[in-house]
Amino acid sequence: MLEAASLTKTYVTAQGPWRAVDDVSFRIEAGEFFTLLGPSGCGKTTTLRSIAGLETPDEGRIAIGGQAVFDARAGVNLPANRRDLGMVFQSYAVWPHMSVLRNVAFPLEVHGASRREAAEGARRALDLVGLGHLAERSATLLSGGQQQRVALARAIVRPVRLLLFDEPLSNLDAELRIQMRVELRDLQRRLSATSVYVTHDQEEAMALSDRIAVMRAGRIVEVGTPDQLYLRPRHPFTARFIGQAELVPADLLRRDGGGALLRTRLGDIACEWAGDVAPGPASLLVRPEHIELHPPGTDGPNTAHGRVLSVAFLGKLADHEVDVAGLRMRVQTMSTARRAPGTEVTLRFPPERCVALAPE
Amino acid sequence: MIRPTGPVPRRLFLAGAAALAAAPARAQNAAMEDLARAAARESGPCVWYESSPQEQTDRVIAAFNRRYPNVRVQHVRLVGGVDIAARMVQEARTPGQSADIASVSADQIWNLNRRNLLAQVEWQRLGASAQQAPVPFTVNIAAAAYVIVYNTAMVTGDAVPRGWDDLLNPRWQGRTGTWLISHPFAQLTKAWDEARATAFTERYARLNPMLFRSTFTLAQQIAAGELPIGLGLWHASQPVIARGAPVALVPLEPTVTTSIWTAVARNAPNPNSARLFVAWLLTPEGARAYEDATQRGSALVQGTRTAEMLAGKTVVEYGPEETEVFSRNLARFNEVLKAGGREAG
Amino acid sequence: MMRRLALLPLGLLLAYLAVVPLILLGLASLKPEGFLDDEGWTFDNWRAVYLGPQLWPMLGNTLVFALGSTAAALLLGTLLAWLVERTDLPGRGLVRVMIILPLATPPLLLAIAWVLLLSPRTGFFNFALMGALGLDRAPFDIFSMGGMVFVETMVLLPSVYLMLAPAFRNMDPNLEHAAFVSGASVWTVVTRIVLPLLRPAILAAAVFMLIVCLVVFDVPGTIGMPVRIFVVSSLVYIWAAESPTGLPLYGRIAALAVLFVVVLLALALVYQLLSLQGQRFATISGKGYRPRPMPLGRWRWAAFAGVWTYFFLATIAPLAVLLVTSLLPFQTRITWEVLDRLTLDHHLAFLGNPRLLTAVRNTAIIALVSASLVALLSLLVSWAVVRSRAPGRRIIDLLAFLPLGIPGVMIGVGLITVYLTFTWIPIYGTIWILVVAYVTTFLAYGTRTTNGVLVQLHRDIEEAASVAGAGYWTVLRRIVLPLALPAVIAVWVWVFAHAARELSTALMLHGRHNTVISTLMWNFWSGGDGPRAAAVGVWLMLALFLLVGLWQLLVRRQERA
């Protein structure tokens, strides 16, 4: 549905040229919810705005539904208003001089709908986002969450080829954000709208996306489903950016099918997933919540001896800081299974949860 | 075109006049010397409100200082007589701030005197003639004379105007111009009867003349060729003529003028300097200096170019004491000019 | 509490600047001859103005002139502001300079330049077109209502641009982008999103320009009056400068000025009603964005060509004709032959003038001080008006705006009276009385511009700073000023240029110690030396050109950083 190939965008700044987007390529299937995830300044918003036609990349090609909307070499650059898109902006960009209804009806009107048809369409869209009762209100008299919904309704009021979201939830409070997240996902499924979503919030990305592209410094680090990126990332950056990660320097001794045997300060650890890491320097990824705590003296493969330094009680969960062979590791358990500080423990790293990565 | 009249009779006349004036002249000289000594003791500078550009008045003051080096005069240039009169009225409330001398037209000086703002001076004791100083509150230092101004490249042969009636030639329909204010026409009521002056003004207005804020602009437009002809002022046409523009002037019979009446303020901070300077402007030396600088000279002082130009002409102008009649005519004729081809209301 | 305390001195200062001339206006209108020292009281002036035959026939012309010029200047000025500030029009830095350049030219000279270009018999364009197209009649006649509207439009345009440009620049571009992505064409984006969003700024400019058109005289006096097109301001001129009684009819002017003030109040009220929803239009949200020009696509070069055609006609041609005229021995039709007679005499005469140094110094001080004071006061007034909830804020806004409706001559009369009375403020006849006059009149412009920008500023931005512990003045200095800086600088440049070129007030208040460049120019002009006056104009333009160029360099450096 969407294909971006070799997008590059360089800005001239006082400190010299700066590559905001550096050779970015990806494909998105129809109906897919695709997220560009990364820290601020990673080029995700520039990429999104390039798809929208609000930025012009220096190089590359963008095709929507097989039609090239941008092609630097062929000199194709369809303006934003002819790309048939819906977009939700971080600042909502709700027009303050119009009512809620007129805001939402606008895309229909500019596509030739009569005022009445546009109003009807807008009401349907407002009902979808649960704002039907506020249609006549002035757009400035809305709360942030309501403005968010107006912006959303405006984006989906027409059946568009592509929905674009530029950090739409980042200005909402935590509770509202989670609620909107669910609604947004729901709506996207119902409309089966192909969507590109930009965020720096990994939880949001995980909850919403079919696939996520992790970006750093203008480049895509890796693309995958939330499961893949969480459980079997290929890059230490992904591992650290998505979820909590314990990364231990290691030496890959030998490959073993899809897995590998790693030598670390914790001892030799078997991993069931090693991607394409070759023998030599590597690192071991294990998530704190996957590490098991056992009574001291429990033996077996993938175990190590340690002592609890401190515990934080989080309600359902407990966070332990454990000293293992001079390394400080975080271990998360159910709070019912928490250990007191000073307790000697044996840690077990389940091989199916251990991942070998390239060295950091 | 203006050509000097023959030089010989003028010189004879001057010699005779000088001989006749010899005895009073000594007394007058003594009075001026006394005044000069008193003036030199004043803190000064003596401030003179006059509407000529400062480049011109600088030269007048320089000539004065060659005669009286110890008396300081500062010219402050205000836009026009109305402005000067207004400023004199306002400054009267704060004596220290008041100017010493004002040079304006007859109607303005009349208003200032009516408001008791002018010093009453025995000008004749300081050498003024009766014509120069018909009343104690003011003297006539120079006059601006109305003339026909035309472009010599556009107006040739038979078309060259000779007098008032040539201004009304239908060939100038829409192609003539004059001052926005009907000063020359209103003055004509003094030479002709009121009906004739009114008829003349109305016929001229029907030509749809262009009306300029300044007769300098009129002369420029004629020099540029925008208009072939107009009724303007002698001195306002001199700058373009001096620069070689194809412009010539035709004096009129009768000639209407706007005199520059000069007075000393009643509260003048430097009354002696003021009297001395004004009295000096009335002398042949002062009058010539003023004329050389501003192109406006006194017809009442022999030896000025203005006196030469106006020799043999009937010169008409309402004096200060006739201001009420003049103002009435002026207001009426202004409306006639403004109405143009349409009938005046 | 701090805010209210800060409002008080501001209100007092404005009251002093605006109310004093207003009271004097009222008093003068009731005095027989308009002077405060006149004996007795009378309604004669009111009767003469409103029941007399002169005023009402001029209203038709006045309306056509004011509405026509305002509409044309707004249309073109808004278009230019949008093209320069919001699109990828090529060469925008230079375009900015070109728009602003005519600001340095006194309107009198600009009107004269247009007479030189378009007068029916000697106008350069007319002549060129007649030759090129084989016409036997001049295609244009500047001496007409059309000519007046045209030239006044050219005079107003830089001001319209400067008033609107900051508002355009500060608008959150996502508001446009959202419409653009929705499928709206550029035209739809402009008409349905951009213009309605900028309605407060555009309305403010419209109100301002209408009042200016009501009061200005340079253009109607130079272009309309010669062919008997009189507007209401012509009456003011005739009564003030050429009164048939010998004394100015200040009483009548004062009575007439009350009409201006009433119109101004009515328009200001309409404006306040129409933009009551000030908060609604907060478009600078503080959410980070990088302004990105809207691509004009294939219109880009068409717009470029259009803009430069306009500049050639509106800026380059009149400025060039002034330059050539300044080199001519006397004002004349410009042909190839006269080019042989070019002379530097006028420039040398101006540069060699013994009063030049004093005049330049006086002008520089007056322009600098007036511009800085107006910029500062405008910011303070706007901040108080837009932000504070104190009861008097709308009145403060009106006070800052009112002097615009008082003809310059009456402001002059008022100031003369005030400072001849309060002699313990010894500024009569000095440059400081001019500074007071300029601050009074130009504050209206300044506050219209800064109001427009501060209305856009979201309250959160300031409140965030307050919460962070910043006091009133810190918020102003560290938050409001930097965000409003483009507008404040625009105000500064506008006032500087106007104070440097202002003629009628300078002449009205001319005294012993305050010769300025524009009065020097007037010396030449009224002494019959049009070309020499043009030479002064050329130097004024050169000075402003440098100033504006410097400003634009700074803007560009700031944008890059």
Short mmCIF file of N, CA, C and O in Angstrom, two decimals, chain A residues 11 13-14 18 46 49 52-56 79-81 85-87 89-98 106-107 109-111 138 140 154 158 171, chain C residues 172-186 188-189 192-194 196-197 279-283 285 287-288 290 292-293 295 298 560-561:
data_model
loop_
_atom_site.label_atom_id
_atom_site.label_comp_id
_atom_site.label_asym_id
_atom_site.label_seq_id
_atom_site.Cartn_x
_atom_site.Cartn_y
_atom_site.Cartn_z
N TYR A 11 19.23 18.84 6.14
CA TYR A 11 18.97 20.24 6.45
C TYR A 11 20.29 20.98 6.59
O TYR A 11 21.27 20.42 7.08
N THR A 13 22.14 23.66 8.61
CA THR A 13 22.02 24.37 9.88
C THR A 13 23.28 25.20 10.09
O THR A 13 24.21 25.12 9.30
N ALA A 14 23.24 25.98 11.16
CA ALA A 14 24.40 26.82 11.45
C ALA A 14 25.63 25.96 11.72
O ALA A 14 26.76 26.38 11.52
N TRP A 18 22.90 18.55 8.16
CA TRP A 18 22.44 17.59 9.14
C TRP A 18 21.47 16.66 8.44
O TRP A 18 20.47 17.09 7.87
N THR A 46 10.03 13.71 10.28
CA THR A 46 10.39 14.15 8.93
C THR A 46 9.96 13.10 7.91
O THR A 46 9.45 13.43 6.85
N ARG A 49 6.22 13.38 7.53
CA ARG A 49 5.82 14.58 6.80
C ARG A 49 6.20 14.47 5.32
O ARG A 49 5.57 15.09 4.47
N ALA A 52 3.43 12.67 3.84
CA ALA A 52 2.27 13.55 3.71
C ALA A 52 2.45 14.55 2.58
O ALA A 52 1.47 15.09 2.07
N GLY A 53 3.70 14.79 2.20
CA GLY A 53 3.93 15.83 1.19
C GLY A 53 4.19 17.17 1.81
O GLY A 53 4.16 18.19 1.15
N LEU A 54 4.44 17.20 3.13
CA LEU A 54 4.72 18.46 3.81
C LEU A 54 6.22 18.74 3.88
O LEU A 54 6.64 19.82 4.27
N GLU A 55 7.01 17.72 3.57
CA GLU A 55 8.45 17.92 3.41
C GLU A 55 8.81 17.31 2.07
O GLU A 55 8.16 16.36 1.62
N THR A 56 9.85 17.84 1.48
CA THR A 56 10.31 17.27 0.22
C THR A 56 11.67 16.63 0.46
O THR A 56 12.64 17.35 0.73
N PRO A 79 1.54 17.32 -4.62
CA PRO A 79 1.32 18.13 -3.40
C PRO A 79 0.43 17.40 -2.41
O PRO A 79 -0.33 16.50 -2.77
N ALA A 80 0.55 17.81 -1.17
CA ALA A 80 -0.14 17.12 -0.07
C ALA A 80 -1.64 17.00 -0.32
O ALA A 80 -2.25 15.99 0.00
N ASN A 81 -2.23 18.04 -0.92
CA ASN A 81 -3.68 18.02 -1.06
C ASN A 81 -4.14 17.05 -2.14
O ASN A 81 -5.32 16.84 -2.32
N LEU A 85 -5.01 11.78 1.79
CA LEU A 85 -4.56 11.33 3.11
C LEU A 85 -5.44 11.91 4.20
O LEU A 85 -6.16 12.89 3.99
N GLY A 86 -5.34 11.29 5.36
CA GLY A 86 -5.86 11.91 6.57
C GLY A 86 -4.71 12.01 7.54
O GLY A 86 -3.84 11.12 7.56
N MET A 87 -4.66 13.11 8.31
CA MET A 87 -3.51 13.24 9.19
C MET A 87 -3.93 13.85 10.52
O MET A 87 -4.75 14.77 10.56
N PHE A 89 -2.31 15.78 13.80
CA PHE A 89 -1.08 16.46 14.19
C PHE A 89 -0.89 16.45 15.70
O PHE A 89 -1.86 16.38 16.45
N GLN A 90 0.36 16.57 16.08
CA GLN A 90 0.68 16.58 17.51
C GLN A 90 -0.04 17.72 18.23
O GLN A 90 -0.55 17.56 19.32
N SER A 91 -0.05 18.92 17.57
CA SER A 91 -0.72 20.06 18.20
C SER A 91 -2.21 20.07 17.85
O SER A 91 -2.87 21.06 18.04
N TYR A 92 -2.72 18.97 17.30
CA TYR A 92 -4.11 18.79 16.87
C TYR A 92 -4.44 19.64 15.66
O TYR A 92 -5.14 19.19 14.78
N ALA A 93 -3.91 20.91 15.62
CA ALA A 93 -4.21 21.81 14.51
C ALA A 93 -5.71 21.87 14.23
O ALA A 93 -6.15 21.85 13.10
N VAL A 94 -6.47 21.96 15.31
CA VAL A 94 -7.91 22.17 15.16
C VAL A 94 -8.11 23.65 14.88
O VAL A 94 -7.57 24.49 15.59
N TRP A 95 -8.84 23.96 13.82
CA TRP A 95 -8.96 25.37 13.43
C TRP A 95 -9.83 26.13 14.41
O TRP A 95 -11.02 25.82 14.57
N PRO A 96 -9.26 27.13 15.05
CA PRO A 96 -9.98 27.79 16.14
C PRO A 96 -11.14 28.66 15.67
O PRO A 96 -11.95 29.05 16.48
N HIS A 97 -11.19 28.97 14.39
CA HIS A 97 -12.26 29.86 13.95
C HIS A 97 -13.48 29.10 13.45
O HIS A 97 -14.40 29.70 12.92
N MET A 98 -13.49 27.77 13.62
CA MET A 98 -14.62 26.99 13.13
C MET A 98 -15.22 26.19 14.28
O MET A 98 -14.56 25.89 15.27
N PHE A 106 -14.72 19.78 6.95
CA PHE A 106 -13.86 20.47 5.98
C PHE A 106 -13.31 19.56 4.87
O PHE A 106 -13.44 19.89 3.68
N PRO A 107 -12.72 18.40 5.20
CA PRO A 107 -12.18 17.56 4.13
C PRO A 107 -13.26 17.13 3.14
O PRO A 107 -13.01 17.05 1.94
N GLU A 109 -15.97 18.87 2.41
CA GLU A 109 -16.33 20.05 1.63
C GLU A 109 -15.33 20.32 0.52
O GLU A 109 -15.69 20.60 -0.61
N VAL A 110 -14.05 20.22 0.86
CA VAL A 110 -13.07 20.55 -0.18
C VAL A 110 -12.99 19.45 -1.23
O VAL A 110 -12.41 19.67 -2.29
N HIS A 111 -13.62 18.31 -0.94
CA HIS A 111 -13.69 17.29 -1.99
C HIS A 111 -15.03 17.33 -2.70
O HIS A 111 -15.44 16.35 -3.30
N SER A 138 -17.81 25.56 19.71
CA SER A 138 -16.64 26.20 19.12
C SER A 138 -15.41 25.35 19.45
O SER A 138 -15.27 24.85 20.56
N THR A 140 -12.54 25.94 20.17
CA THR A 140 -11.60 26.37 21.20
C THR A 140 -12.10 26.06 22.60
O THR A 140 -11.38 26.23 23.56
N ARG A 154 -11.63 14.35 11.96
CA ARG A 154 -11.34 15.08 10.72
C ARG A 154 -10.48 14.21 9.79
O ARG A 154 -10.63 14.25 8.58
N ARG A 158 -13.30 11.04 5.68
CA ARG A 158 -13.37 10.50 4.31
C ARG A 158 -12.62 9.17 4.31
O ARG A 158 -11.66 9.00 5.05
N ASN A 171 0.27 14.81 23.98
CA ASN A 171 -0.12 15.93 24.82
C ASN A 171 -1.24 15.58 25.80
O ASN A 171 -1.78 16.47 26.45
N ASP C 172 0.86 28.96 13.65
CA ASP C 172 1.27 27.56 13.66
C ASP C 172 1.04 26.98 12.26
O ASP C 172 -0.09 26.88 11.81
N PRO C 173 2.12 26.59 11.57
CA PRO C 173 1.94 26.15 10.18
C PRO C 173 1.11 24.88 10.08
O PRO C 173 0.56 24.58 9.03
N ASN C 174 1.00 24.10 11.18
CA ASN C 174 0.21 22.88 11.11
C ASN C 174 -1.25 23.16 10.82
O ASN C 174 -1.96 22.30 10.31
N LEU C 175 -1.71 24.38 11.18
CA LEU C 175 -3.10 24.71 10.90
C LEU C 175 -3.32 24.74 9.39
O LEU C 175 -4.36 24.32 8.90
N GLU C 176 -2.32 25.24 8.66
CA GLU C 176 -2.41 25.22 7.21
C GLU C 176 -2.23 23.81 6.69
O GLU C 176 -2.95 23.34 5.81
N HIS C 177 -1.22 23.12 7.26
CA HIS C 177 -0.89 21.81 6.76
C HIS C 177 -2.06 20.85 6.93
O HIS C 177 -2.32 20.01 6.07
N ALA C 178 -2.78 20.99 8.05
CA ALA C 178 -3.92 20.10 8.29
C ALA C 178 -4.93 20.25 7.16
O ALA C 178 -5.50 19.27 6.69
N ALA C 179 -5.14 21.50 6.73
CA ALA C 179 -6.10 21.73 5.65
C ALA C 179 -5.55 21.20 4.33
O ALA C 179 -6.27 20.61 3.53
N PHE C 180 -4.28 21.41 4.16
CA PHE C 180 -3.63 21.00 2.93
C PHE C 180 -3.71 19.47 2.79
O PHE C 180 -4.09 18.95 1.74
N VAL C 181 -3.40 18.76 3.88
CA VAL C 181 -3.45 17.30 3.85
C VAL C 181 -4.88 16.82 3.66
O VAL C 181 -5.13 15.78 3.07
N SER C 182 -5.86 17.62 4.15
CA SER C 182 -7.26 17.23 3.97
C SER C 182 -7.68 17.27 2.52
O SER C 182 -8.79 16.88 2.20
N GLY C 183 -6.82 17.81 1.68
CA GLY C 183 -7.15 17.83 0.26
C GLY C 183 -7.51 19.21 -0.26
O GLY C 183 -7.91 19.36 -1.40
N ALA C 184 -7.40 20.23 0.61
CA ALA C 184 -7.77 21.57 0.18
C ALA C 184 -6.70 22.14 -0.76
O ALA C 184 -5.51 21.89 -0.58
N SER C 185 -7.14 22.91 -1.73
CA SER C 185 -6.20 23.56 -2.63
C SER C 185 -5.58 24.75 -1.91
O SER C 185 -6.06 25.18 -0.85
N VAL C 186 -4.51 25.28 -2.49
CA VAL C 186 -3.85 26.44 -1.89
C VAL C 186 -4.85 27.57 -1.68
O VAL C 186 -4.91 28.21 -0.63
N THR C 188 -8.09 27.38 -1.29
CA THR C 188 -9.00 27.08 -0.19
C THR C 188 -8.30 27.27 1.14
O THR C 188 -8.88 27.80 2.08
N VAL C 189 -7.06 26.83 1.23
CA VAL C 189 -6.32 26.99 2.48
C VAL C 189 -6.24 28.46 2.85
O VAL C 189 -6.49 28.86 3.98
N ARG C 192 -10.05 29.88 3.44
CA ARG C 192 -10.87 29.32 4.51
C ARG C 192 -10.10 29.14 5.81
O ARG C 192 -10.71 29.00 6.87
N ILE C 193 -8.80 29.08 5.75
CA ILE C 193 -8.04 28.84 6.99
C ILE C 193 -7.19 30.07 7.35
O ILE C 193 -7.37 30.68 8.40
N VAL C 194 -6.30 30.46 6.45
CA VAL C 194 -5.32 31.49 6.80
C VAL C 194 -6.01 32.83 7.07
O VAL C 194 -5.80 33.44 8.13
N PRO C 196 -9.25 33.70 7.71
CA PRO C 196 -10.08 33.77 8.92
C PRO C 196 -9.25 33.73 10.20
O PRO C 196 -9.56 34.42 11.17
N LEU C 197 -8.16 32.95 10.19
CA LEU C 197 -7.34 32.88 11.40
C LEU C 197 -6.70 34.22 11.70
O LEU C 197 -6.50 34.59 12.85
N GLN C 279 -9.06 34.94 22.57
CA GLN C 279 -8.43 33.70 22.99
C GLN C 279 -8.46 32.62 21.92
O GLN C 279 -7.55 31.85 21.77
N ARG C 280 -9.57 32.62 21.19
CA ARG C 280 -9.75 31.62 20.16
C ARG C 280 -8.60 31.56 19.19
O ARG C 280 -8.34 30.54 18.59
N PHE C 281 -8.00 32.69 18.96
CA PHE C 281 -7.06 32.74 17.85
C PHE C 281 -5.63 32.57 18.31
O PHE C 281 -4.71 32.91 17.60
N ALA C 282 -5.48 32.03 19.51
CA ALA C 282 -4.12 31.79 19.96
C ALA C 282 -3.51 30.74 19.04
O ALA C 282 -3.83 29.56 19.10
N THR C 283 -2.65 31.17 18.17
CA THR C 283 -2.12 30.24 17.18
C THR C 283 -0.64 29.94 17.38
O THR C 283 -0.09 29.10 16.72
N SER C 285 1.31 28.16 19.70
CA SER C 285 0.92 27.29 20.79
C SER C 285 2.09 26.93 21.67
O SER C 285 1.92 26.41 22.75
N LYS C 287 4.04 24.68 20.92
CA LYS C 287 4.45 23.35 20.54
C LYS C 287 5.47 23.50 19.43
O LYS C 287 5.26 24.25 18.49
N GLY C 288 6.56 22.81 19.58
CA GLY C 288 7.67 23.05 18.67
C GLY C 288 7.31 22.79 17.23
O GLY C 288 6.57 21.87 16.92
N ARG C 290 8.97 23.64 13.05
CA ARG C 290 9.91 24.35 12.21
C ARG C 290 9.08 24.95 11.11
O ARG C 290 8.43 24.25 10.35
N ARG C 292 7.72 25.96 7.85
CA ARG C 292 8.13 25.44 6.56
C ARG C 292 7.24 26.08 5.52
O ARG C 292 6.03 26.04 5.62
N PRO C 293 7.85 26.74 4.54
CA PRO C 293 7.04 27.46 3.56
C PRO C 293 6.15 26.53 2.76
O PRO C 293 6.50 25.39 2.49
N PRO C 295 4.67 25.09 -0.45
CA PRO C 295 5.17 25.07 -1.82
C PRO C 295 4.12 25.61 -2.77
O PRO C 295 2.97 25.25 -2.73
N ARG C 298 3.82 24.91 -9.39
CA ARG C 298 4.06 25.58 -10.68
C ARG C 298 3.75 27.07 -10.62
O ARG C 298 4.07 27.81 -11.53
N ARG C 560 18.64 31.27 10.82
CA ARG C 560 19.54 30.15 10.58
C ARG C 560 19.97 29.51 11.89
O ARG C 560 20.21 28.33 11.96
N ALA C 561 20.06 30.31 12.93
CA ALA C 561 20.55 29.78 14.21
C ALA C 561 19.52 28.84 14.82
O ALA C 561 18.36 28.89 14.52
#
